[in-house]
Amino acid sequence: GAHGPVRQMPAGERRRGRRGRQADMNEDRGDQSLPITTVCIAGIPTHHTAESFRQQLDSWGLMGTYNLFYMPAESYMGIGTAFVNFIDPTFASLCQMLFQQYQFEGSVTPFHIQGLENNIAHWNQFVIPGDALNAPLIIPTPTPSQWAVNGVNTM
């Protein structure tokens, strides 16, 4: 596939030291039984719309790795926050790794509500019926790219 230049960088070797800002995906959680698939991405630069930020994630190779994407309109929660549910916990970790690799503004942390169904139920409370524009985007049959699968396999 033509996914742009592939940077051959051993995972995590480059920036082992920069641990401060990003909590590890599995630290600080009382309930360890659930794998993390849903993340909250906070501090997204304000020039991003939901559409442009999703394209940003997709351009990093995350297209097809998530089945829910929600970046509320600013009237809900302040701008610059997105919620993404990945189809596998490894893709959630890959997302966090890419944020560090590209030194993108913002932080990726586990969301306190995990899983597709739980998130749909949660966000539907806040969405005005018929307001599809501000509703979470559900991707019924996401298919990860070979790049994303390879990326996870080398983690």
Short mmCIF file of C-alpha atoms in Angstrom, two decimals, residues 19-126:
data_model
loop_
_atom_site.label_atom_id
_atom_site.label_comp_id
_atom_site.label_asym_id
_atom_site.label_seq_id
_atom_site.Cartn_x
_atom_site.Cartn_y
_atom_site.Cartn_z
CA ARG A 19 7.54 9.60 30.35
CA GLY A 20 6.25 12.56 32.29
CA ARG A 21 3.28 13.76 30.29
CA GLN A 22 1.87 10.47 29.10
CA ALA A 23 0.64 8.06 31.71
CA ASP A 24 0.98 4.47 30.67
CA MET A 25 -2.23 2.99 29.31
CA ASN A 26 -2.61 0.58 32.21
CA GLU A 27 -1.35 2.63 35.12
CA ASP A 28 -3.58 4.35 37.65
CA ARG A 29 -6.61 2.18 37.08
CA GLY A 30 -8.45 0.47 39.86
CA ASP A 31 -10.15 -2.06 37.60
CA GLN A 32 -7.49 -3.94 35.67
CA SER A 33 -9.83 -6.52 34.19
CA LEU A 34 -10.98 -4.47 31.21
CA PRO A 35 -8.60 -3.91 28.33
CA ILE A 36 -8.44 -0.31 27.21
CA THR A 37 -10.06 0.41 23.88
CA THR A 38 -11.59 3.84 24.49
CA VAL A 39 -9.32 6.84 24.82
CA CYS A 40 -9.87 10.51 25.47
CA ILE A 41 -7.63 12.78 23.41
CA ALA A 42 -7.42 16.18 25.08
CA GLY A 43 -5.62 19.37 24.16
CA ILE A 44 -6.16 19.06 20.41
CA PRO A 45 -5.05 22.29 18.67
CA THR A 46 -8.08 24.51 18.24
CA HIS A 47 -7.74 24.87 14.47
CA HIS A 48 -8.84 21.26 14.09
CA THR A 49 -12.42 20.37 13.31
CA ALA A 50 -13.75 16.90 14.01
CA GLU A 51 -13.27 16.11 10.32
CA SER A 52 -9.72 17.42 10.04
CA PHE A 53 -8.61 15.75 13.26
CA ARG A 54 -10.04 12.43 12.14
CA GLN A 55 -8.16 12.83 8.86
CA GLN A 56 -5.03 13.48 10.91
CA LEU A 57 -5.46 10.18 12.75
CA ASP A 58 -6.22 8.38 9.50
CA SER A 59 -3.14 9.86 7.84
CA TRP A 60 -1.02 8.34 10.61
CA GLY A 61 -2.35 4.93 9.61
CA LEU A 62 -5.13 4.62 12.20
CA MET A 63 -7.90 4.49 9.60
CA GLY A 64 -9.93 1.35 10.17
CA THR A 65 -8.61 0.75 13.69
CA TYR A 66 -11.55 2.43 15.46
CA ASN A 67 -15.32 2.04 15.36
CA LEU A 68 -16.32 5.19 17.24
CA PHE A 69 -15.01 8.71 16.85
CA TYR A 70 -16.53 11.63 18.70
CA MET A 71 -15.27 15.16 18.90
CA PRO A 72 -18.05 17.14 20.58
CA ALA A 73 -18.94 20.56 19.27
CA GLU A 74 -17.59 23.31 21.48
CA SER A 75 -21.04 23.96 22.91
CA TYR A 76 -20.76 20.65 24.77
CA MET A 77 -17.42 20.40 26.45
CA GLY A 78 -15.01 22.99 25.28
CA ILE A 79 -13.01 22.52 22.16
CA GLY A 80 -10.13 20.19 21.58
CA THR A 81 -11.32 16.89 23.01
CA ALA A 82 -12.01 13.73 21.05
CA PHE A 83 -13.13 10.28 22.12
CA VAL A 84 -12.08 7.26 20.11
CA ASN A 85 -12.96 3.61 20.63
CA PHE A 86 -10.47 1.27 19.00
CA ILE A 87 -11.41 -2.23 17.89
CA ASP A 88 -8.47 -3.69 19.81
CA PRO A 89 -6.50 -2.47 22.86
CA THR A 90 -3.27 -2.67 20.88
CA PHE A 91 -4.53 0.04 18.52
CA ALA A 92 -5.25 2.29 21.50
CA SER A 93 -1.62 1.86 22.53
CA LEU A 94 -0.48 2.48 18.96
CA CYS A 95 -2.43 5.75 18.94
CA GLN A 96 -0.68 6.86 22.10
CA MET A 97 2.68 5.91 20.64
CA LEU A 98 2.02 7.89 17.44
CA PHE A 99 1.17 11.00 19.47
CA GLN A 100 4.58 10.80 21.09
CA GLN A 101 6.37 9.92 17.86
CA TYR A 102 4.91 12.89 15.98
CA GLN A 103 5.11 15.12 19.07
CA PHE A 104 1.53 16.14 18.36
CA GLU A 105 -0.11 18.51 20.79
CA GLY A 106 -2.53 16.81 23.11
CA SER A 107 -2.61 13.83 25.43
CA VAL A 108 -4.09 10.36 25.02
CA THR A 109 -5.52 8.84 28.19
CA PRO A 110 -7.94 6.00 28.90
CA PHE A 111 -11.53 7.23 29.01
CA HIS A 112 -13.53 6.30 32.12
CA ILE A 113 -16.19 4.69 29.93
CA GLN A 114 -14.87 1.74 27.94
CA GLY A 115 -16.26 -0.07 24.92
CA LEU A 116 -18.42 0.78 21.92
CA GLU A 117 -21.87 0.07 23.40
CA ASN A 118 -21.14 1.87 26.67
CA ASN A 119 -19.91 4.93 24.81
CA ILE A 120 -22.85 5.04 22.42
CA ALA A 121 -25.21 4.87 25.39
CA HIS A 122 -23.24 7.55 27.24
CA TRP A 123 -22.98 10.07 24.39
CA ASN A 124 -26.55 9.62 23.22
CA GLN A 125 -27.66 11.33 26.44
CA PHE A 126 -26.01 14.53 25.25
#
